Tab-separated table of N, CA, C and O in Angstrom:
chain	number	residue	atom	x	y	z
S	1	MET	N	13.934	11.969	-6.968
S	1	MET	CA	13.661	12.112	-5.420
S	1	MET	C	13.313	9.978	-5.124
S	1	MET	O	12.665	10.126	-5.615
S	2	SER	N	14.487	9.282	-4.813
S	2	SER	CA	14.132	8.461	-4.264
S	2	SER	C	13.503	8.071	-2.857
S	2	SER	O	13.368	7.065	-2.556
S	3	GLU	N	13.963	9.331	-2.074
S	3	GLU	CA	13.780	9.147	-0.572
S	3	GLU	C	12.353	7.996	-0.300
S	3	GLU	O	11.032	8.534	-1.247
S	4	GLY	N	11.656	7.583	0.870
S	4	GLY	CA	10.790	7.361	0.671
S	4	GLY	C	10.117	7.618	2.554
S	4	GLY	O	10.876	8.326	3.319
S	5	CYS	N	9.005	7.052	2.942
S	5	CYS	CA	8.091	7.347	4.168
S	5	CYS	C	7.604	5.767	4.544
S	5	CYS	O	7.810	5.027	4.145
S	6	ARG	N	8.595	6.008	5.909
S	6	ARG	CA	8.158	4.904	6.633
S	6	ARG	C	6.209	4.179	6.293
S	6	ARG	O	5.945	4.887	6.352
S	7	ALA	N	6.436	2.565	6.096
S	7	ALA	CA	5.221	2.286	5.588
S	7	ALA	C	4.467	2.576	7.096
S	7	ALA	O	2.794	2.576	6.248
S	8	ASP	N	4.498	2.374	8.182
S	8	ASP	CA	3.036	2.531	9.249
S	8	ASP	C	2.789	3.966	8.826
S	8	ASP	O	2.108	4.390	9.170
S	9	VAL	N	3.703	4.590	8.763
S	9	VAL	CA	3.054	6.532	8.613
S	9	VAL	C	3.040	6.705	7.893
S	9	VAL	O	1.735	7.373	7.729
S	10	TRP	N	2.841	6.148	6.588
S	10	TRP	CA	2.377	6.367	5.437
S	10	TRP	C	0.916	6.162	5.370
S	10	TRP	O	-0.219	6.260	4.399
S	11	LEU	N	0.714	4.661	5.700
S	11	LEU	CA	-0.619	4.041	5.803
S	11	LEU	C	-1.725	4.959	7.043
S	11	LEU	O	-2.795	4.859	6.714
S	12	TRP	N	-0.937	5.376	7.777
S	12	TRP	CA	-1.464	6.135	8.933
S	12	TRP	C	-1.705	8.126	8.193
S	12	TRP	O	-3.209	8.139	8.235
S	13	ARG	N	-0.898	8.408	6.979
S	13	ARG	CA	-1.440	9.172	6.953
S	13	ARG	C	-2.308	9.483	5.527
S	13	ARG	O	-2.995	10.081	5.250
S	14	ALA	N	-2.315	7.893	4.801
S	14	ALA	CA	-3.530	8.095	3.848
S	14	ALA	C	-4.589	7.588	4.126
S	14	ALA	O	-5.327	7.146	3.590
S	15	ARG	N	-4.671	7.722	5.900
S	15	ARG	CA	-6.050	7.042	6.468
S	15	ARG	C	-6.568	5.752	6.434
S	15	ARG	O	-7.278	5.805	6.561
S	16	PHE	N	-5.690	4.601	6.157
S	16	PHE	CA	-6.454	3.422	6.205
S	16	PHE	C	-6.071	3.132	7.592
S	16	PHE	O	-6.934	2.112	8.001
S	17	PHE	N	-5.642	3.582	8.874
S	17	PHE	CA	-5.942	3.194	10.070
S	17	PHE	C	-6.175	4.202	10.907
S	17	PHE	O	-5.237	5.601	10.885
S	18	LYS	N	-6.744	4.105	11.754
S	18	LYS	CA	-7.007	5.510	12.986
S	18	LYS	C	-5.542	6.076	13.695
S	18	LYS	O	-5.495	7.232	13.754
S	19	THR	N	-4.705	5.060	14.137
S	19	THR	CA	-3.736	5.546	14.613
S	19	THR	C	-2.284	4.846	13.770
S	19	THR	O	-2.375	3.653	13.526
S	20	ARG	N	-1.092	6.004	14.130
S	20	ARG	CA	-0.369	5.178	13.562
S	20	ARG	C	0.751	3.927	14.159
S	20	ARG	O	1.120	3.001	13.710
S	21	SER	N	0.125	3.572	15.072
S	21	SER	CA	0.583	2.593	16.361
S	21	SER	C	-0.597	1.265	15.568
S	21	SER	O	0.569	-0.179	15.854
S	22	LEU	N	-1.490	0.885	15.587
S	22	LEU	CA	-2.692	0.090	14.966
S	22	LEU	C	-1.455	-0.179	13.254
S	22	LEU	O	-1.215	-1.008	13.183
S	23	ALA	N	-1.502	0.820	12.601
S	23	ALA	CA	-0.237	1.157	11.679
S	23	ALA	C	0.374	0.314	11.455
S	23	ALA	O	1.202	-1.062	10.725
S	24	ALA	N	1.515	0.433	12.485
S	24	ALA	CA	2.759	0.045	12.864
S	24	ALA	C	2.695	-1.883	13.134
S	24	ALA	O	3.016	-2.695	12.650
S	25	LYS	N	1.725	-2.095	13.849
S	25	LYS	CA	1.452	-3.400	14.281
S	25	LYS	C	0.834	-4.420	13.274
S	25	LYS	O	1.436	-5.283	12.888
S	26	PHE	N	-0.044	-3.351	12.827
S	26	PHE	CA	-0.839	-4.352	11.072
S	26	PHE	C	0.608	-4.750	10.354
S	26	PHE	O	0.911	-5.756	9.811
S	27	VAL	N	1.554	-3.400	10.270
S	27	VAL	CA	2.592	-4.196	9.161
S	27	VAL	C	3.728	-5.015	10.047
S	27	VAL	O	4.398	-5.771	9.106
S	28	ASP	N	3.683	-4.669	11.250
S	28	ASP	CA	4.862	-5.794	11.749
S	28	ASP	C	4.521	-7.086	11.543
S	28	ASP	O	5.201	-8.271	11.803
S	29	GLU	N	3.317	-7.880	11.724
S	29	GLU	CA	2.391	-9.197	11.336
S	29	GLU	C	2.692	-9.162	9.890
S	29	GLU	O	2.564	-10.495	9.442
S	30	GLY	N	3.452	-8.330	9.336
S	30	GLY	CA	3.572	-9.205	7.967
S	30	GLY	C	2.287	-9.302	7.142
S	30	GLY	O	2.444	-9.990	6.085
S	31	LYS	N	1.193	-8.321	7.227
S	31	LYS	CA	0.224	-8.580	6.644
S	31	LYS	C	0.119	-7.125	5.333
S	31	LYS	O	-1.109	-7.354	4.461
S	32	VAL	N	0.968	-6.425	4.778
S	32	VAL	CA	1.464	-6.142	3.690
S	32	VAL	C	2.318	-6.566	2.628
S	32	VAL	O	3.528	-6.551	3.489
S	33	ARG	N	1.631	-6.586	1.617
S	33	ARG	CA	2.368	-6.969	0.334
S	33	ARG	C	2.730	-5.816	-0.268
S	33	ARG	O	2.088	-5.032	-0.881
S	34	LEU	N	4.290	-5.740	-0.740
S	34	LEU	CA	4.976	-4.574	-1.234
S	34	LEU	C	5.228	-4.898	-2.449
S	34	LEU	O	6.408	-6.311	-2.305
S	35	THR	N	4.828	-4.510	-3.753
S	35	THR	CA	5.303	-4.526	-5.282
S	35	THR	C	6.225	-3.422	-5.708
S	35	THR	O	5.557	-1.988	-5.857
S	36	ARG	N	7.488	-3.349	-5.551
S	36	ARG	CA	8.274	-2.425	-6.494
S	36	ARG	C	9.061	-2.946	-7.249
S	36	ARG	O	10.368	-3.761	-7.153
S	37	ALA	N	9.006	-2.530	-8.104
S	37	ALA	CA	10.335	-2.512	-10.085
S	37	ALA	C	9.736	-3.666	-10.305
S	37	ALA	O	10.161	-4.690	-10.892
S	38	GLY	N	8.487	-4.549	-10.256
S	38	GLY	CA	8.237	-5.819	-10.335
S	38	GLY	C	8.292	-7.134	-9.562
S	38	GLY	O	7.964	-8.137	-9.812
S	39	ALA	N	9.546	-6.580	-8.291
S	39	ALA	CA	9.825	-7.272	-7.691
S	39	ALA	C	8.799	-7.340	-6.033
S	39	ALA	O	8.550	-6.082	-5.899
S	40	GLU	N	7.747	-8.781	-6.138
S	40	GLU	CA	7.206	-8.722	-4.995
S	40	GLU	C	7.695	-8.900	-3.444
S	40	GLU	O	8.417	-10.192	-3.519
S	41	SER	N	7.649	-8.111	-2.679
S	41	SER	CA	7.581	-8.858	-1.030
S	41	SER	C	6.845	-8.300	-0.156
S	41	SER	O	6.203	-8.063	-0.271
S	42	ARG	N	7.144	-9.177	1.123
S	42	ARG	CA	5.949	-8.193	2.031
S	42	ARG	C	6.780	-7.582	2.991
S	42	ARG	O	8.242	-8.087	3.363
S	43	ILE	N	6.112	-6.759	4.017
S	43	ILE	CA	6.770	-5.855	4.735
S	43	ILE	C	6.861	-6.379	6.027
S	43	ILE	O	5.690	-6.534	6.309
S	44	ASP	N	7.950	-6.272	6.794
S	44	ASP	CA	7.724	-7.475	8.043
S	44	ASP	C	7.878	-6.194	9.202
S	44	ASP	O	8.351	-6.653	10.347
S	45	LYS	N	8.495	-5.058	8.846
S	45	LYS	CA	9.541	-4.402	9.533
S	45	LYS	C	8.413	-3.201	9.386
S	45	LYS	O	8.160	-1.679	7.954
S	46	CYS	N	7.924	-1.978	9.795
S	46	CYS	CA	7.677	-0.822	10.203
S	46	CYS	C	8.139	0.353	9.735
S	46	CYS	O	7.517	1.517	8.983
S	47	ALA	N	9.191	0.347	9.706
S	47	ALA	CA	10.450	1.175	9.529
S	47	ALA	C	11.073	1.289	8.012
S	47	ALA	O	11.550	1.761	7.681
S	48	ARG	N	9.948	0.038	7.189
S	48	ARG	CA	10.959	-0.146	5.522
S	48	ARG	C	9.736	1.164	5.087
S	48	ARG	O	8.845	1.562	5.026
S	49	PRO	N	11.535	2.225	4.041
S	49	PRO	CA	10.376	2.466	3.681
S	49	PRO	C	9.402	2.563	2.445
S	49	PRO	O	9.755	1.687	1.611
S	50	VAL	N	8.555	3.390	1.898
S	50	VAL	CA	7.420	3.076	0.974
S	50	VAL	C	7.549	3.778	0.022
S	50	VAL	O	8.234	5.112	0.202
S	51	ARG	N	7.918	3.844	-1.463
S	51	ARG	CA	8.291	5.021	-1.997
S	51	ARG	C	7.194	4.850	-3.409
S	51	ARG	O	6.177	4.869	-3.466
S	52	VAL	N	6.982	6.593	-3.899
S	52	VAL	CA	6.252	6.875	-5.026
S	52	VAL	C	6.527	5.808	-5.925
S	52	VAL	O	7.341	5.575	-6.232
S	53	GLY	N	4.683	5.216	-6.570
S	53	GLY	CA	5.213	4.385	-7.432
S	53	GLY	C	5.004	2.654	-6.641
S	53	GLY	O	5.213	2.040	-7.820
S	54	ASP	N	5.529	2.631	-5.614
S	54	ASP	CA	5.427	1.458	-5.113
S	54	ASP	C	4.142	1.040	-5.165
S	54	ASP	O	3.082	2.086	-5.357
S	55	GLN	N	3.731	-0.047	-5.320
S	55	GLN	CA	2.375	-1.153	-4.975
S	55	GLN	C	1.950	-1.916	-3.985
S	55	GLN	O	2.929	-2.662	-3.343
S	56	LEU	N	0.621	-1.410	-3.104
S	56	LEU	CA	0.763	-2.318	-1.623
S	56	LEU	C	-0.573	-3.179	-1.819
S	56	LEU	O	-1.576	-2.314	-2.473
S	57	VAL	N	-0.627	-3.876	-1.224
S	57	VAL	CA	-1.705	-5.028	-0.733
S	57	VAL	C	-1.584	-4.864	0.344
S	57	VAL	O	-1.098	-5.976	0.655
S	58	PHE	N	-3.034	-4.877	0.296
S	58	PHE	CA	-2.719	-5.868	2.258
S	58	PHE	C	-5.129	-5.841	2.005
S	58	PHE	O	-5.418	-5.216	1.461
S	59	ALA	N	-5.603	-6.804	3.818
S	59	ALA	CA	-6.980	-6.571	3.961
S	59	ALA	C	-6.854	-5.999	5.355
S	59	ALA	O	-6.463	-6.487	6.178
S	60	VAL	N	-7.539	-5.017	4.885
S	60	VAL	CA	-8.053	-4.339	6.299
S	60	VAL	C	-9.742	-4.099	6.635
S	60	VAL	O	-10.190	-4.378	5.606
S	61	GLY	N	-10.278	-5.516	7.721
S	61	GLY	CA	-11.649	-5.535	7.814
S	61	GLY	C	-12.402	-6.447	6.927
S	61	GLY	O	-13.293	-6.091	6.608
S	62	GLY	N	-11.576	-7.251	6.777
S	62	GLY	CA	-11.830	-8.230	5.383
S	62	GLY	C	-12.190	-7.917	4.135
S	62	GLY	O	-12.511	-8.889	3.231
S	63	LYS	N	-11.510	-6.663	3.808
S	63	LYS	CA	-11.694	-5.625	2.515
S	63	LYS	C	-10.479	-5.691	1.757
S	63	LYS	O	-9.432	-5.236	2.717
S	64	LEU	N	-9.738	-6.647	0.950
S	64	LEU	CA	-9.101	-6.527	0.133
S	64	LEU	C	-8.485	-5.221	-0.935
S	64	LEU	O	-9.405	-5.201	-1.066
S	65	THR	N	-7.645	-4.797	-0.249
S	65	THR	CA	-6.737	-2.923	-0.976
S	65	THR	C	-5.796	-3.078	-0.846
S	65	THR	O	-4.625	-3.266	-1.006
S	66	ALA	N	-5.662	-2.788	-2.979
S	66	ALA	CA	-4.514	-2.703	-3.506
S	66	ALA	C	-4.557	-0.969	-4.259
S	66	ALA	O	-5.272	-0.858	-4.615
S	67	VAL	N	-3.376	-0.775	-3.908
S	67	VAL	CA	-3.334	1.438	-4.339
S	67	VAL	C	-1.690	1.214	-4.622
S	67	VAL	O	-0.840	0.319	-4.411
S	68	ALA	N	-1.527	2.479	-5.369
S	68	ALA	CA	-0.474	2.406	-5.831
S	68	ALA	C	0.426	3.705	-5.000
S	68	ALA	O	-0.921	4.675	-5.111
S	69	VAL	N	1.510	3.854	-4.779
S	69	VAL	CA	1.457	5.446	-3.940
S	69	VAL	C	1.776	6.000	-4.887
S	69	VAL	O	3.052	6.353	-5.702
S	70	GLU	N	1.156	7.142	-5.201
S	70	GLU	CA	1.390	8.068	-5.719
S	70	GLU	C	1.402	9.487	-4.973
S	70	GLU	O	2.762	10.198	-5.820
S	71	ALA	N	2.007	9.745	-3.759
S	71	ALA	CA	2.800	10.986	-2.978
S	71	ALA	C	3.074	10.122	-1.419
S	71	ALA	O	2.585	9.078	-0.765
S	72	LEU	N	4.515	10.665	-0.763
S	72	LEU	CA	4.265	10.666	0.787
S	72	LEU	C	3.410	11.258	1.366
S	72	LEU	O	3.533	10.977	3.050
S	73	GLY	N	3.245	13.002	1.323
S	73	GLY	CA	2.499	13.263	2.081
S	73	GLY	C	3.133	13.913	3.200
S	73	GLY	O	4.496	13.471	3.202
S	74	GLU	N	3.010	15.176	3.878
S	74	GLU	CA	3.976	15.898	4.824
S	74	GLU	C	3.243	15.667	6.179
S	74	GLU	O	3.840	15.404	7.175
S	75	ARG	N	1.782	15.251	6.355
S	75	ARG	CA	1.198	15.128	7.361
S	75	ARG	C	0.326	13.751	7.483
S	75	ARG	O	-0.397	13.817	6.094
S	76	ARG	N	-0.857	14.006	8.776
S	76	ARG	CA	-1.923	13.436	8.318
S	76	ARG	C	-2.871	14.449	8.328
S	76	ARG	O	-3.619	15.147	8.927
S	77	GLY	N	-3.126	14.478	6.656
S	77	GLY	CA	-4.566	15.640	6.547
S	77	GLY	C	-6.073	15.190	6.839
S	77	GLY	O	-5.699	14.098	7.162
S	78	PRO	N	-6.845	16.329	6.580
S	78	PRO	CA	-8.168	15.610	6.190
S	78	PRO	C	-8.414	14.349	4.833
S	78	PRO	O	-7.576	14.765	4.174
S	79	PRO	N	-9.499	13.543	4.601
S	79	PRO	CA	-9.671	12.445	4.202
S	79	PRO	C	-9.575	13.172	2.550
S	79	PRO	O	-9.038	12.174	1.940
S	80	ALA	N	-9.397	14.021	2.444
S	80	ALA	CA	-9.362	14.699	0.813
S	80	ALA	C	-8.160	14.341	0.272
S	80	ALA	O	-7.711	14.713	-0.753
S	81	GLU	N	-7.148	15.063	1.452
S	81	GLU	CA	-6.334	15.131	1.141
S	81	GLU	C	-5.458	14.048	1.219
S	81	GLU	O	-4.853	13.646	0.761
S	82	ALA	N	-5.719	13.058	2.253
S	82	ALA	CA	-5.563	11.390	2.029
S	82	ALA	C	-5.447	10.852	1.005
S	82	ALA	O	-4.776	9.825	0.478
S	83	ARG	N	-6.362	11.055	0.246
S	83	ARG	CA	-6.910	10.106	-1.108
S	83	ARG	C	-5.683	10.721	-2.224
S	83	ARG	O	-5.899	10.142	-3.127
S	84	THR	N	-5.425	11.914	-1.909
S	84	THR	CA	-4.236	12.083	-3.384
S	84	THR	C	-2.712	11.502	-3.011
S	84	THR	O	-2.360	11.620	-3.713
S	85	LEU	N	-2.959	10.580	-1.962
S	85	LEU	CA	-1.585	10.196	-1.797
S	85	LEU	C	-1.214	8.698	-2.643
S	85	LEU	O	-0.525	7.937	-2.671
S	86	TYR	N	-2.560	8.135	-3.048
S	86	TYR	CA	-3.014	7.008	-3.380
S	86	TYR	C	-3.987	6.582	-4.748
S	86	TYR	O	-4.588	7.755	-4.901
S	87	SER	N	-3.853	5.702	-5.829
S	87	SER	CA	-4.835	5.830	-6.457
S	87	SER	C	-4.655	4.202	-5.781
S	87	SER	O	-4.021	3.319	-5.924
S	88	ALA	N	-6.320	3.421	-6.368
S	88	ALA	CA	-6.614	1.920	-6.434
S	88	ALA	C	-6.227	1.396	-7.498
S	88	ALA	O	-6.681	2.395	-8.416
S	89	LEU	N	-6.094	0.367	-7.140
S	89	LEU	CA	-5.573	-0.314	-8.414
S	89	LEU	C	-6.567	-1.567	-8.477
S	89	LEU	O	-7.213	-1.995	-7.570
S	90	PRO	N	-6.645	-2.144	-9.886
S	90	PRO	CA	-7.827	-3.215	-9.610
S	90	PRO	C	-7.134	-4.512	-9.453
S	90	PRO	O	-5.982	-4.562	-9.137
S	91	SER	N	-8.715	-4.870	-8.342
S	91	SER	CA	-7.842	-6.538	-7.722
S	91	SER	C	-8.278	-7.201	-8.341
S	91	SER	O	-8.970	-7.257	-9.130
S	92	GLY	N	-7.189	-8.446	-7.910
S	92	GLY	CA	-7.580	-9.581	-8.591
S	92	GLY	C	-6.723	-9.654	-9.624
S	92	GLY	O	-5.548	-10.601	-10.026
């Protein structure tokens, strides 16, 4: 299963942003770093896919967030469901 989910949709489903449009604007500004198979790049388009196993690093509200994508999710569910979509990575 190598299918992906749009970066903005995933960030919204995982509840890092209140609205999908806020997530899309954040991604379009190039504020998200993606690590896939050891290669790091910057996501600059919200349509770029995020896949299970990817690692994302971004700063929201002055707080650096580093997560590993564990699941893509089907919807924007309650916070407990959103937390199953990712696992925190040690920052630094």
